mmCIF file with all atom_site columns, C-alpha atoms in Angstrom:
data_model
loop_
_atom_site.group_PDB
_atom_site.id
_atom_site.type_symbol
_atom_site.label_atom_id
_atom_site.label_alt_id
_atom_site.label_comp_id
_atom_site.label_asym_id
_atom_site.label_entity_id
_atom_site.label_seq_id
_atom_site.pdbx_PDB_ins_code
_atom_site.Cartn_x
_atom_site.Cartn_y
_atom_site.Cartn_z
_atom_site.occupancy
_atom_site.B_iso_or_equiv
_atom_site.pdbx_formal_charge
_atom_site.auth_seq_id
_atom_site.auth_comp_id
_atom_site.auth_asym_id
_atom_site.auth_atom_id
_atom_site.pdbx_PDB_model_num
ATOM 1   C CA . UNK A 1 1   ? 8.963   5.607   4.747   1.00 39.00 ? 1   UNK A CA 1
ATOM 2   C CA . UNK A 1 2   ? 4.910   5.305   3.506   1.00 42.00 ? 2   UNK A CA 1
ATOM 3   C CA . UNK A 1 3   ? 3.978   1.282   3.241   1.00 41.00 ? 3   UNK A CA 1
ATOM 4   C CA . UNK A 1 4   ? 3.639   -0.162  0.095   1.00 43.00 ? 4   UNK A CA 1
ATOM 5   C CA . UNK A 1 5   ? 0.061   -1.250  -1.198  1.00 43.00 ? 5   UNK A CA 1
ATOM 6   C CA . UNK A 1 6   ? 0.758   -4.185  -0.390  1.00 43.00 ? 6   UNK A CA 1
ATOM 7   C CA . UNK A 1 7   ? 2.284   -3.707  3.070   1.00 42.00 ? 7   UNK A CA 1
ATOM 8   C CA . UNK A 1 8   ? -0.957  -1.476  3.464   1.00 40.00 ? 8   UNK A CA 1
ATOM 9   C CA . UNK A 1 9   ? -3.517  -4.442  3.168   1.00 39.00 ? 9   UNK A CA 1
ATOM 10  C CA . UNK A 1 10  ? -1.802  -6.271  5.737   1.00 42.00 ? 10  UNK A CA 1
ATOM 11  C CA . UNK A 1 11  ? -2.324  -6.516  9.329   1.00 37.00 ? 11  UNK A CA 1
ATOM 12  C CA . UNK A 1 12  ? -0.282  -4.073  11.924  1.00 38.00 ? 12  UNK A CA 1
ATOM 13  C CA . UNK A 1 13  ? -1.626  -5.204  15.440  1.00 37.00 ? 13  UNK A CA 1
ATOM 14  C CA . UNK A 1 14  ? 0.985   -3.724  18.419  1.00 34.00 ? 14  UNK A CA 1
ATOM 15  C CA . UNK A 1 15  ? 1.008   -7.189  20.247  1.00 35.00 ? 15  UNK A CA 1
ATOM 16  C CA . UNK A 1 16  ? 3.751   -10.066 19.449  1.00 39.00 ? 16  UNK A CA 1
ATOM 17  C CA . UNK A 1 17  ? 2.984   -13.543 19.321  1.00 41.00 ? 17  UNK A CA 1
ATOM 18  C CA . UNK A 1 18  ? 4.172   -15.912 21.956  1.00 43.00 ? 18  UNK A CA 1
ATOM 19  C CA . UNK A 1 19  ? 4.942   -19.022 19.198  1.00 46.00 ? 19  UNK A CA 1
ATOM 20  C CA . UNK A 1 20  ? 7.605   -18.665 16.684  1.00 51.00 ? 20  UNK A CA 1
ATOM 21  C CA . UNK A 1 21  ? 6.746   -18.752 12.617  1.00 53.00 ? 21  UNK A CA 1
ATOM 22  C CA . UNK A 1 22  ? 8.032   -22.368 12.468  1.00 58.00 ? 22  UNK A CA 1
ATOM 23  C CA . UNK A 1 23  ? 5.805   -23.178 15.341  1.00 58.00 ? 23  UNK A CA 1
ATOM 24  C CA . UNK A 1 24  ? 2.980   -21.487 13.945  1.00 52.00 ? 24  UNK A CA 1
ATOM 25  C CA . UNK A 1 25  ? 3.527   -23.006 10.587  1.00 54.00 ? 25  UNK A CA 1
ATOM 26  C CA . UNK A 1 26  ? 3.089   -26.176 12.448  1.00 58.00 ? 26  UNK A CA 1
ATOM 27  C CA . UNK A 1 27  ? -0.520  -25.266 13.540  1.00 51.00 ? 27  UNK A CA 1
ATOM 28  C CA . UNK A 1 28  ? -1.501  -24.458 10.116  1.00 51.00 ? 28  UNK A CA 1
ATOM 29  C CA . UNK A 1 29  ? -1.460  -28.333 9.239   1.00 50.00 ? 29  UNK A CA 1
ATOM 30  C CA . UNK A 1 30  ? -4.159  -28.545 12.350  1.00 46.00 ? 30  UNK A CA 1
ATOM 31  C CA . UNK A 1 31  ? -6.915  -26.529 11.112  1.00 44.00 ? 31  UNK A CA 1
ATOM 32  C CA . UNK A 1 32  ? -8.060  -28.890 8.607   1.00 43.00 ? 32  UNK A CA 1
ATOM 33  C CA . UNK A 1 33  ? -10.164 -30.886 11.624  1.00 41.00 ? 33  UNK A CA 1
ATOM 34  C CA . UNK A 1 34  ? -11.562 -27.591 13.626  1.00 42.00 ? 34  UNK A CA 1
ATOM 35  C CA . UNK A 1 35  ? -12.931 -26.209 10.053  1.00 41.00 ? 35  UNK A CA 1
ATOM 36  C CA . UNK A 1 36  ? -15.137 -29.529 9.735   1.00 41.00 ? 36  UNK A CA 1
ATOM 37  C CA . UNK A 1 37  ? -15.885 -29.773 13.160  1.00 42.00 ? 37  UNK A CA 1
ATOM 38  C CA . UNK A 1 38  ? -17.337 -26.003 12.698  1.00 40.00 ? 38  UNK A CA 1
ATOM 39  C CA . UNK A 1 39  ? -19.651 -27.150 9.626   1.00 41.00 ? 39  UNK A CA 1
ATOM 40  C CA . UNK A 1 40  ? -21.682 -29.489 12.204  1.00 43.00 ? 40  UNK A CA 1
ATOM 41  C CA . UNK A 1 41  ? -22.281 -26.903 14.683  1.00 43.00 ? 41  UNK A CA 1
ATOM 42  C CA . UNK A 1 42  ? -24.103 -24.122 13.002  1.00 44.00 ? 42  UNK A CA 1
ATOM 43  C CA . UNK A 1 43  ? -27.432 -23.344 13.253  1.00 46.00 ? 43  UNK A CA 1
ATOM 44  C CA . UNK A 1 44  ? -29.742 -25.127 11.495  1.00 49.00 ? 44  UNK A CA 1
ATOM 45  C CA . UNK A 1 45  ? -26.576 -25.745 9.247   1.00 51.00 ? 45  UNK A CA 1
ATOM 46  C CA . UNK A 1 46  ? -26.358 -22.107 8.496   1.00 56.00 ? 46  UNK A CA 1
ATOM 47  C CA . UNK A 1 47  ? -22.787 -20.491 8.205   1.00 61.00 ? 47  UNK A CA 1
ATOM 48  C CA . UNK A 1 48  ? -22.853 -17.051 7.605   1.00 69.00 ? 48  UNK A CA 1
ATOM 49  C CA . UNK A 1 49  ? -19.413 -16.086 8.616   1.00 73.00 ? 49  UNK A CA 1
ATOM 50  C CA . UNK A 1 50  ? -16.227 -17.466 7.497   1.00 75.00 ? 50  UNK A CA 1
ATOM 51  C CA . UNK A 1 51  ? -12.948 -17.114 8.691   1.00 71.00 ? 51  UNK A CA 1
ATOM 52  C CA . UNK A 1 52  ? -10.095 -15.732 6.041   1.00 67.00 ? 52  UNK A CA 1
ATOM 53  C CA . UNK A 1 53  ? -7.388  -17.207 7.919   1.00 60.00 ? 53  UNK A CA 1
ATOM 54  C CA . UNK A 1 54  ? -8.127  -20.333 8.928   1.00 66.00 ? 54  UNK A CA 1
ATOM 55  C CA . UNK A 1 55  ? -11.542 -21.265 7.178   1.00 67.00 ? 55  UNK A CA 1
ATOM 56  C CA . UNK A 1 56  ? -13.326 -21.810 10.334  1.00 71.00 ? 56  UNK A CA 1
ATOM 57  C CA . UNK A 1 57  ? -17.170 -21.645 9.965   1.00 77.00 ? 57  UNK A CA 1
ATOM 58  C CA . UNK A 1 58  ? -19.793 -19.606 12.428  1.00 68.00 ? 58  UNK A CA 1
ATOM 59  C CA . UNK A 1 59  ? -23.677 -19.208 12.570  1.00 72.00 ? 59  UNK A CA 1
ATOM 60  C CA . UNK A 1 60  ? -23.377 -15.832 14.604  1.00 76.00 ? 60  UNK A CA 1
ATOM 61  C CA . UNK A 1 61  ? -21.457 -13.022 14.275  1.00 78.00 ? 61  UNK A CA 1
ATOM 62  C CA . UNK A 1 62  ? -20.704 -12.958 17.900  1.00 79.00 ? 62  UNK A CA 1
ATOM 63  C CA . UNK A 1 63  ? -18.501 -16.585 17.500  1.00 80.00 ? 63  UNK A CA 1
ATOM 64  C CA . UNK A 1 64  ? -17.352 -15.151 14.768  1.00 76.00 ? 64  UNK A CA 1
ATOM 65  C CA . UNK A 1 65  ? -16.182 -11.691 16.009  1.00 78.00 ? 65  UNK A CA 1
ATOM 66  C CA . UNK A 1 66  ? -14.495 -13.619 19.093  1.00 76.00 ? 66  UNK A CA 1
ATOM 67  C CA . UNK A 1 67  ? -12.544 -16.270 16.681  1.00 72.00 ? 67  UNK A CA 1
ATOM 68  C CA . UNK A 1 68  ? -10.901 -13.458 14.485  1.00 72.00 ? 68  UNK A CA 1
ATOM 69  C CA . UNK A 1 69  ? -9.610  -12.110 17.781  1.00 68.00 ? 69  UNK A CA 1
ATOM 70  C CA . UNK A 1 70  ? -8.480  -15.006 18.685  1.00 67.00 ? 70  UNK A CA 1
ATOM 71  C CA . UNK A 1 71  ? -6.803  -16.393 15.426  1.00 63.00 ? 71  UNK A CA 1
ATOM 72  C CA . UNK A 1 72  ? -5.224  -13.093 14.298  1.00 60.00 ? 72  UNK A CA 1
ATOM 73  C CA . UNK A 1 73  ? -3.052  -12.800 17.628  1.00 60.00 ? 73  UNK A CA 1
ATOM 74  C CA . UNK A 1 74  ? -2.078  -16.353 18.067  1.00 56.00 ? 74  UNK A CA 1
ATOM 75  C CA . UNK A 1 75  ? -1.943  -16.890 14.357  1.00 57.00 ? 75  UNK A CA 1
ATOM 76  C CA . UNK A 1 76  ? 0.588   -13.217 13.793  1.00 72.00 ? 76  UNK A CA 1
ATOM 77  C CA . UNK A 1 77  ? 3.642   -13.981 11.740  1.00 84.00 ? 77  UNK A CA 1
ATOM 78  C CA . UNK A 1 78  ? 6.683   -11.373 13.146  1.00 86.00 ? 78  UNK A CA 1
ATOM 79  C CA . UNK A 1 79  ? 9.385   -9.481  10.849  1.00 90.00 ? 79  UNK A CA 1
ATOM 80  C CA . UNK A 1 80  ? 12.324  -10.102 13.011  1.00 90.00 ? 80  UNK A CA 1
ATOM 81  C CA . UNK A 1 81  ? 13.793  -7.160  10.716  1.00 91.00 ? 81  UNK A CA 1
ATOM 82  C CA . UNK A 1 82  ? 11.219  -4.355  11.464  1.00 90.00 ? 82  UNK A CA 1
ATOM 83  C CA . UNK A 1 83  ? 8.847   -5.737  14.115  1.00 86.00 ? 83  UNK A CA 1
ATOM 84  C CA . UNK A 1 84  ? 5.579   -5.772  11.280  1.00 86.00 ? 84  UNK A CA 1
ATOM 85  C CA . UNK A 1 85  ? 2.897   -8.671  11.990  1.00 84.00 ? 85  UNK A CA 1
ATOM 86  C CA . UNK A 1 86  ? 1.407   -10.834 9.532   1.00 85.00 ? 86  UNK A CA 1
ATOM 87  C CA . UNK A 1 87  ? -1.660  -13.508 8.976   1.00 81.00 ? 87  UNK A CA 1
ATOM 88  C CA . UNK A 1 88  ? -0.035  -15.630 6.997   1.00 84.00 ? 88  UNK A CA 1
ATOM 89  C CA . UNK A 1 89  ? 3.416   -17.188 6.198   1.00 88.00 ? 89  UNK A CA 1
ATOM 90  C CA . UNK A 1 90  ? 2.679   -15.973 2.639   1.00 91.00 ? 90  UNK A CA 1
ATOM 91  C CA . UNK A 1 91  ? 2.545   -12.383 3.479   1.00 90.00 ? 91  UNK A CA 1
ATOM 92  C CA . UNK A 1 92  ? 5.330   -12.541 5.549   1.00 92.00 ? 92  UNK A CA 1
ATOM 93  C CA . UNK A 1 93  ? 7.645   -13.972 2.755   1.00 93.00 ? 93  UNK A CA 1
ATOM 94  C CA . UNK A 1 94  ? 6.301   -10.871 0.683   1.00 93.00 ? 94  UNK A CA 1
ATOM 95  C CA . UNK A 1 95  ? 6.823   -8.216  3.047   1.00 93.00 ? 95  UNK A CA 1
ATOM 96  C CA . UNK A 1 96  ? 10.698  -9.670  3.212   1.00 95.00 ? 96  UNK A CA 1
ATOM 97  C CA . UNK A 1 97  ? 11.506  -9.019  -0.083  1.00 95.00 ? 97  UNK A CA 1
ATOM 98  C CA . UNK A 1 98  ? 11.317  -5.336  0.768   1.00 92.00 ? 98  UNK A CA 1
ATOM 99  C CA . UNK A 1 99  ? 14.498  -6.220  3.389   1.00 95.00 ? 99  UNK A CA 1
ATOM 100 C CA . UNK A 1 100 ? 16.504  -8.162  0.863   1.00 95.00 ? 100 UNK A CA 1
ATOM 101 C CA . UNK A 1 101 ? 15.296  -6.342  -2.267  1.00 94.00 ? 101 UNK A CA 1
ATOM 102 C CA . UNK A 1 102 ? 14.349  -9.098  -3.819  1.00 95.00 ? 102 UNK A CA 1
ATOM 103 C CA . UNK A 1 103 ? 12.197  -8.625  -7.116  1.00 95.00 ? 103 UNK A CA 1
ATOM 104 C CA . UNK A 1 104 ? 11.262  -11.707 -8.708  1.00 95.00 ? 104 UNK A CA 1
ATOM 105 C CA . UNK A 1 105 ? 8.840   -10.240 -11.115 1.00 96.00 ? 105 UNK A CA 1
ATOM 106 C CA . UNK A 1 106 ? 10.541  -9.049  -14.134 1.00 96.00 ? 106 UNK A CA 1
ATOM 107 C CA . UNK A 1 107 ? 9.615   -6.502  -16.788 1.00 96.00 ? 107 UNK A CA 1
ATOM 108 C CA . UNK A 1 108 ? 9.927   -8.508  -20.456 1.00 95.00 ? 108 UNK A CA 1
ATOM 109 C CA . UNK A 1 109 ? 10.533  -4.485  -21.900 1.00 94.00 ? 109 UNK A CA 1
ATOM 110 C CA . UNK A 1 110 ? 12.854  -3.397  -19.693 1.00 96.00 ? 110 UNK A CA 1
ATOM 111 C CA . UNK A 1 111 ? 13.951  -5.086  -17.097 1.00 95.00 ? 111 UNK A CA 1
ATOM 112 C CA . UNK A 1 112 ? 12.634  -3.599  -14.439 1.00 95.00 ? 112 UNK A CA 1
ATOM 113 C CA . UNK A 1 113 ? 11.919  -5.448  -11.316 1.00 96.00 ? 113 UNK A CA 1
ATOM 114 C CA . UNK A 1 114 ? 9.206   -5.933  -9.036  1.00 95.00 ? 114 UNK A CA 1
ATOM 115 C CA . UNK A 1 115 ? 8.368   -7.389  -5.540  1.00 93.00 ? 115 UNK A CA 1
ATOM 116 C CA . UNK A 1 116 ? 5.026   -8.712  -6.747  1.00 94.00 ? 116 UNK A CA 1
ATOM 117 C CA . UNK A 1 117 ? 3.098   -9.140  -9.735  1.00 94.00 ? 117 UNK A CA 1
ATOM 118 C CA . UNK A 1 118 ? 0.551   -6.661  -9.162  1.00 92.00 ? 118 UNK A CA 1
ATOM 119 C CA . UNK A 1 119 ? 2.763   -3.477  -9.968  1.00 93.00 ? 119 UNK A CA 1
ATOM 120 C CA . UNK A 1 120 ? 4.338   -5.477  -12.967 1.00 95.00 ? 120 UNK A CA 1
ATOM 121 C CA . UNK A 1 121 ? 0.687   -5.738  -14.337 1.00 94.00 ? 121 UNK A CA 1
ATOM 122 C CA . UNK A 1 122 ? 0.554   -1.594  -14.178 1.00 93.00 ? 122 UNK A CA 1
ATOM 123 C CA . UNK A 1 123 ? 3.561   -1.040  -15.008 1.00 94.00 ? 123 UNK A CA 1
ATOM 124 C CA . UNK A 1 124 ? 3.234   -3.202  -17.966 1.00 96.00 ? 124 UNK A CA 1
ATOM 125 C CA . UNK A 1 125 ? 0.738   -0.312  -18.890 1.00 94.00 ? 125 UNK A CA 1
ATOM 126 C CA . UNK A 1 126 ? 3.618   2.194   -19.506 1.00 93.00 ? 126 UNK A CA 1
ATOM 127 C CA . UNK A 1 127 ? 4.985   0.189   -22.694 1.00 96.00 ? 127 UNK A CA 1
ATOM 128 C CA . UNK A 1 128 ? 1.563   -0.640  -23.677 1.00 95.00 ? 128 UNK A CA 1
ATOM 129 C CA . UNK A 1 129 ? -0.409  2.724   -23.457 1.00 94.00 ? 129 UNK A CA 1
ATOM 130 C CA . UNK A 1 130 ? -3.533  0.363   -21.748 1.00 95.00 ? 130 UNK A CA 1
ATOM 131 C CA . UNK A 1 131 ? -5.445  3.418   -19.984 1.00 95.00 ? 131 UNK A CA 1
ATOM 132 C CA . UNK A 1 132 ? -7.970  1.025   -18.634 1.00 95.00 ? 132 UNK A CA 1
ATOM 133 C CA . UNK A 1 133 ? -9.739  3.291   -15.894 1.00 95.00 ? 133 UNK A CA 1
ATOM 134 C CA . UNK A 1 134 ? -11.946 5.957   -17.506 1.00 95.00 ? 134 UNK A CA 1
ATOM 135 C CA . UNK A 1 135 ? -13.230 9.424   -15.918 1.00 95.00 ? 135 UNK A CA 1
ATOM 136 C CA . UNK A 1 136 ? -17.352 9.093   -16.408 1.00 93.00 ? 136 UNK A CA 1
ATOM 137 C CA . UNK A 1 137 ? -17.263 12.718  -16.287 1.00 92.00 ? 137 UNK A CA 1
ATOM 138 C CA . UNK A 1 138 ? -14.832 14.167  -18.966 1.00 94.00 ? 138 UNK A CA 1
ATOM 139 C CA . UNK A 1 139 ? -13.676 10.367  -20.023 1.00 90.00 ? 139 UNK A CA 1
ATOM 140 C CA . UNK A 1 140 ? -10.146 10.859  -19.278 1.00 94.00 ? 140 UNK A CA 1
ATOM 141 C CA . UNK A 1 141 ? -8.489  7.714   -19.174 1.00 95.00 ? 141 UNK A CA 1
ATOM 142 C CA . UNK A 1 142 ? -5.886  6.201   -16.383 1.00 94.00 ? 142 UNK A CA 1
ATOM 143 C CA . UNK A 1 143 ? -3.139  3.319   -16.052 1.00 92.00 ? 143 UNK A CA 1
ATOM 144 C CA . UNK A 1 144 ? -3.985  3.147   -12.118 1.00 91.00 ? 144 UNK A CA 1
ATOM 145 C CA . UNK A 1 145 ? -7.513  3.785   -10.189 1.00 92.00 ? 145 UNK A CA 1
ATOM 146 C CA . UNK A 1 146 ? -5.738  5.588   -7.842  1.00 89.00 ? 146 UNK A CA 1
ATOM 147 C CA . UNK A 1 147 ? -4.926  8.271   -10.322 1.00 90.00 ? 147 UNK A CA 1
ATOM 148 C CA . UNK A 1 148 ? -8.704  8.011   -11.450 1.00 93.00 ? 148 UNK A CA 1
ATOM 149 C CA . UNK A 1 149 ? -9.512  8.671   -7.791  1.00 91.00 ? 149 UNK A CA 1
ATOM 150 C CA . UNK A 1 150 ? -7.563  11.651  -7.807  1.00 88.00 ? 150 UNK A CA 1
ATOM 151 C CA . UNK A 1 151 ? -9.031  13.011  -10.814 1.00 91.00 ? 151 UNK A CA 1
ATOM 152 C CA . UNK A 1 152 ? -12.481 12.831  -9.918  1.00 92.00 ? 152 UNK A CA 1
ATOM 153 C CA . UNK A 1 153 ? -11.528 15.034  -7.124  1.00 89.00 ? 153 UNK A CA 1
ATOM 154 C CA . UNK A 1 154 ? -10.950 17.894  -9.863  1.00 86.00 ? 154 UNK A CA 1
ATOM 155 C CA . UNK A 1 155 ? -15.031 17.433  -10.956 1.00 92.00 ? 155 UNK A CA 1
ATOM 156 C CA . UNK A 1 156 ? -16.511 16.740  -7.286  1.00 92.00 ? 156 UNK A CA 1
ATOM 157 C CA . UNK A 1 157 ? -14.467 19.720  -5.302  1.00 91.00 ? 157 UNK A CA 1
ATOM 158 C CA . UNK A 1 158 ? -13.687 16.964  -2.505  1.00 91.00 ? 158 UNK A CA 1
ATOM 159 C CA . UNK A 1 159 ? -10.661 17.880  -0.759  1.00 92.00 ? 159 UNK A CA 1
ATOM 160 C CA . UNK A 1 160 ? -10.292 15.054  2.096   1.00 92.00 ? 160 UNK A CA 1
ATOM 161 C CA . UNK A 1 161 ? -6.487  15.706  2.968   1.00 92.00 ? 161 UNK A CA 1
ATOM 162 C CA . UNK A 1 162 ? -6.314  17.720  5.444   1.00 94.00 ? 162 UNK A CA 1
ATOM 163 C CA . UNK A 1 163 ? -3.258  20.076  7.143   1.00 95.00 ? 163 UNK A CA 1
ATOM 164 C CA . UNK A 1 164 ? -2.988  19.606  10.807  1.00 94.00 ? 164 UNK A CA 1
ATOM 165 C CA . UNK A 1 165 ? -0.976  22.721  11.192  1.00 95.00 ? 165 UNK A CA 1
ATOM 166 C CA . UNK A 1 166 ? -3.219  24.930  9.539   1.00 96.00 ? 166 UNK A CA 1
ATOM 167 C CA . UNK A 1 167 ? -6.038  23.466  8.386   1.00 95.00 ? 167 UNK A CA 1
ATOM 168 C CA . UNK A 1 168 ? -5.436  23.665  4.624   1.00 95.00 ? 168 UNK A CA 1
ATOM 169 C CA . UNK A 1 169 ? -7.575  20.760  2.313   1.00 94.00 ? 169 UNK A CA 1
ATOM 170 C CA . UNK A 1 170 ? -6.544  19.107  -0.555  1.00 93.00 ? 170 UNK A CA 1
ATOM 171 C CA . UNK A 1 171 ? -7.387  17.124  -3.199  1.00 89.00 ? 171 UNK A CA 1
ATOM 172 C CA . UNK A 1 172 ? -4.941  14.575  -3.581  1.00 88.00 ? 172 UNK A CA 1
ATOM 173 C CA . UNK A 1 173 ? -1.793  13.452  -1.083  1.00 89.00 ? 173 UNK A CA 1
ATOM 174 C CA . UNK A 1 174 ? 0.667   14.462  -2.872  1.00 89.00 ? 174 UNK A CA 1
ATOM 175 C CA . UNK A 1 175 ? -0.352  17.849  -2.734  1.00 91.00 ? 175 UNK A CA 1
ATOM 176 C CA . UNK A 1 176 ? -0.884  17.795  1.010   1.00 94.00 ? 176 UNK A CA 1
ATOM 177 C CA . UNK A 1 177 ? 2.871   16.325  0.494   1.00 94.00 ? 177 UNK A CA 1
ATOM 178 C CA . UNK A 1 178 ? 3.843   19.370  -0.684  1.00 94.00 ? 178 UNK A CA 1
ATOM 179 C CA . UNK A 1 179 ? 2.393   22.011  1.184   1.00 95.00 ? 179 UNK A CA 1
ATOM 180 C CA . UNK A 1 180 ? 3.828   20.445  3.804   1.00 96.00 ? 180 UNK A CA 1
ATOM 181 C CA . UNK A 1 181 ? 7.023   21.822  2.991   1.00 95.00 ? 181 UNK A CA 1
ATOM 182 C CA . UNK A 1 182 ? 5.752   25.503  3.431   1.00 93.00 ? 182 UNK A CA 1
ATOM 183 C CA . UNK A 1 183 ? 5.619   24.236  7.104   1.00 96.00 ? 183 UNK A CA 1
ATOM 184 C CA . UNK A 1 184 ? 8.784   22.190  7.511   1.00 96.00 ? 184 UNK A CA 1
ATOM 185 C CA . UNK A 1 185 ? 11.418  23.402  5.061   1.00 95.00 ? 185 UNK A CA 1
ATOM 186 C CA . UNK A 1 186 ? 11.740  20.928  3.172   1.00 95.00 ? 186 UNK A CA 1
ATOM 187 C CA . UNK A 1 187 ? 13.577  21.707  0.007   1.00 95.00 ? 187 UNK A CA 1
ATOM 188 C CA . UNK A 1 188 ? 14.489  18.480  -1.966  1.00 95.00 ? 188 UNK A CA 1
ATOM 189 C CA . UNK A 1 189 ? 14.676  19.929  -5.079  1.00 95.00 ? 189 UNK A CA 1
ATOM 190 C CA . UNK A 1 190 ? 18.340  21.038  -5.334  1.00 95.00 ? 190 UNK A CA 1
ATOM 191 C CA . UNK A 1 191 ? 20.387  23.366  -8.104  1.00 95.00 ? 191 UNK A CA 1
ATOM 192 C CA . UNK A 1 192 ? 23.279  21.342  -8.963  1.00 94.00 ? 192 UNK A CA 1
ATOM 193 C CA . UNK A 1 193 ? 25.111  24.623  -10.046 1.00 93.00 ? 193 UNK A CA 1
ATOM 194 C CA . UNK A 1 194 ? 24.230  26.901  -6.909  1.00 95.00 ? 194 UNK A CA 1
ATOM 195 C CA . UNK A 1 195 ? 23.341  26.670  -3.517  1.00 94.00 ? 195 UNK A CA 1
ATOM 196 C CA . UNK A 1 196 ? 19.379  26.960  -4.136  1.00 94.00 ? 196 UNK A CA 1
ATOM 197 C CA . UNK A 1 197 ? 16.732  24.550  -3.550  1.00 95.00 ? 197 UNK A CA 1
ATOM 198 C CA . UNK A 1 198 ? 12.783  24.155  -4.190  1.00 95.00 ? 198 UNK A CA 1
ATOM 199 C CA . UNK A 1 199 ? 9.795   22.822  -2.663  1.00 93.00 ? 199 UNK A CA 1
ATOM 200 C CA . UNK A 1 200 ? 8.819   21.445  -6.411  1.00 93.00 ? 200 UNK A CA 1
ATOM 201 C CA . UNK A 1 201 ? 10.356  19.669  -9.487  1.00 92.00 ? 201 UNK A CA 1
ATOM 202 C CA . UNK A 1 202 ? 8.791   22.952  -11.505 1.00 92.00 ? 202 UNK A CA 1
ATOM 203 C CA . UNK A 1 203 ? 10.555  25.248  -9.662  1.00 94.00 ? 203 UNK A CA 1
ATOM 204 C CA . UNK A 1 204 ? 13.532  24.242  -10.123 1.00 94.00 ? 204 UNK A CA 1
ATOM 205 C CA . UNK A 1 205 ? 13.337  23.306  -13.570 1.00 94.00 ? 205 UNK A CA 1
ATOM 206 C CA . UNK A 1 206 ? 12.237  26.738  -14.072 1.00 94.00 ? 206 UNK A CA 1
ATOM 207 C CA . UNK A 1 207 ? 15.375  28.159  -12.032 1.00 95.00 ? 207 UNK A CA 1
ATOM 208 C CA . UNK A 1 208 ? 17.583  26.053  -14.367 1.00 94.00 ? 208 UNK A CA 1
ATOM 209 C CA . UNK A 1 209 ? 16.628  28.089  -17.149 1.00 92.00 ? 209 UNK A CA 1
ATOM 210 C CA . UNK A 1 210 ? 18.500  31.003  -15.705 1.00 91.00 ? 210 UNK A CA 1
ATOM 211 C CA . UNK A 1 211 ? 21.424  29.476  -15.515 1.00 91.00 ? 211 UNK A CA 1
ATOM 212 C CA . UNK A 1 212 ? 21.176  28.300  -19.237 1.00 87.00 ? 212 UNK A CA 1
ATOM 213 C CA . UNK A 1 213 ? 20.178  32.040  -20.023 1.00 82.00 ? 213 UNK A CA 1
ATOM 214 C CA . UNK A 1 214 ? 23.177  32.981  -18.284 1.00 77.00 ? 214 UNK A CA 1
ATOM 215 C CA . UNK A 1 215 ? 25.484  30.569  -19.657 1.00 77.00 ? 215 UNK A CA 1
ATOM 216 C CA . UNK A 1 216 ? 24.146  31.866  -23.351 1.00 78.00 ? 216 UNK A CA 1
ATOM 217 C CA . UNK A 1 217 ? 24.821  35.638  -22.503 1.00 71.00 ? 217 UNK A CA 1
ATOM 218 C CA . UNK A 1 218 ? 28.426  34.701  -21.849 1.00 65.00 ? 218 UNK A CA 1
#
């Protein structure tokens, strides 16, 4: 199944670490000392590159380049569910919840839960109309910028999604999603009172309308 946004921002390196989470947990309480020891031996006391994991300073972007190596495979934190790698213990605890369904971020309107606050915030959006993201073109208005994204699309003609089977562009994923179909046969739309299934919701909302027309003959 496709990541989630957040699962998307995180980092998928194909080597394991050799300490376990506890152990690296450990090391986190040891970093304090190497960060300060970093602020004294810059250039001319110049830092220009920072470390996101640990804090560690650096003067050149070759230390720096060669520390981020170095911290993101011994620092990893391993699903022992699915195998995914992490930075931090905090991402790791995240990316769990999608194992044991946990969703500790509630909807006050209807209940509906979430793994982290960030879709609650959008989500939020569907009781409260909020439309925050606005088309500079036509000034339609969005709940998401990824539905902005895909808009602007429709004034630009940019068609980055690409079909590797026969070369078809689109304009947004979900389209390439369902073209897709045409080449795999994928039919997940299904008639609950026949046999027939559709590539789209459309269709076979349209199809039920026969059977309705059907029924009203009779």
């Amino acid at each position: 199944s496709c990541p989630t946004e957040e699962e998307a921002r995180d980092s998928e390196d194909d080597w394991k670490p050799d300490k376990s989470n506890e152990e690296l947990k450990e090391r986190d309480s040891k970093l304090q000392p190497r960060k300060q020891k970093a602020r004294r031996s810059g250039k001319n006391g110049v830092f220009a590159f920072s470390c996101k994991v640990c804090g560690a300073l650096h003067g050149s972007e070759v230390e720096f380049v060669k520390h981020k190596i170095h911290a993101d495979r011994e620092r990893s934190y391993l699903c022992d569910v699915c195998c995914k790698m992490f930075l931090t213990s905090k991402q790791l605890q995240i990316h769990m919840r999608t194992h044991t369904n946990e969703k500790p971020y509630h909807c006050g309107e209807c209940g509906k839960g979430f793994t982290t606050k960030g879709p609650l915030t959008i989500h939020m959006r569907v009781h409260t109309g909020e439309t925050p993201y606005h088309c500079p073109d036509c000034g339609w208005s969005f709940k998401r910028k990824t539905n902005l994204d895909d808009h602007v699309r429709v004034h630009s003609g940019q068609k980055p999604f690409l079909c590797g089977i026969c070369g078809k562009t689109c304009a947004r994923k979900t389209y390439l999603t369902v073209h897709m179909r045409t080449h795999n046969g994928e039919r997940p739309y299904k008639c609950t009172l026949c046999d027939k299934a559709f590539t789209q919701s459309h269709c076979l909302k349209t199809h039920m309308k026969s059977h309705l027309v059907a029924e009203t003959a009779t």
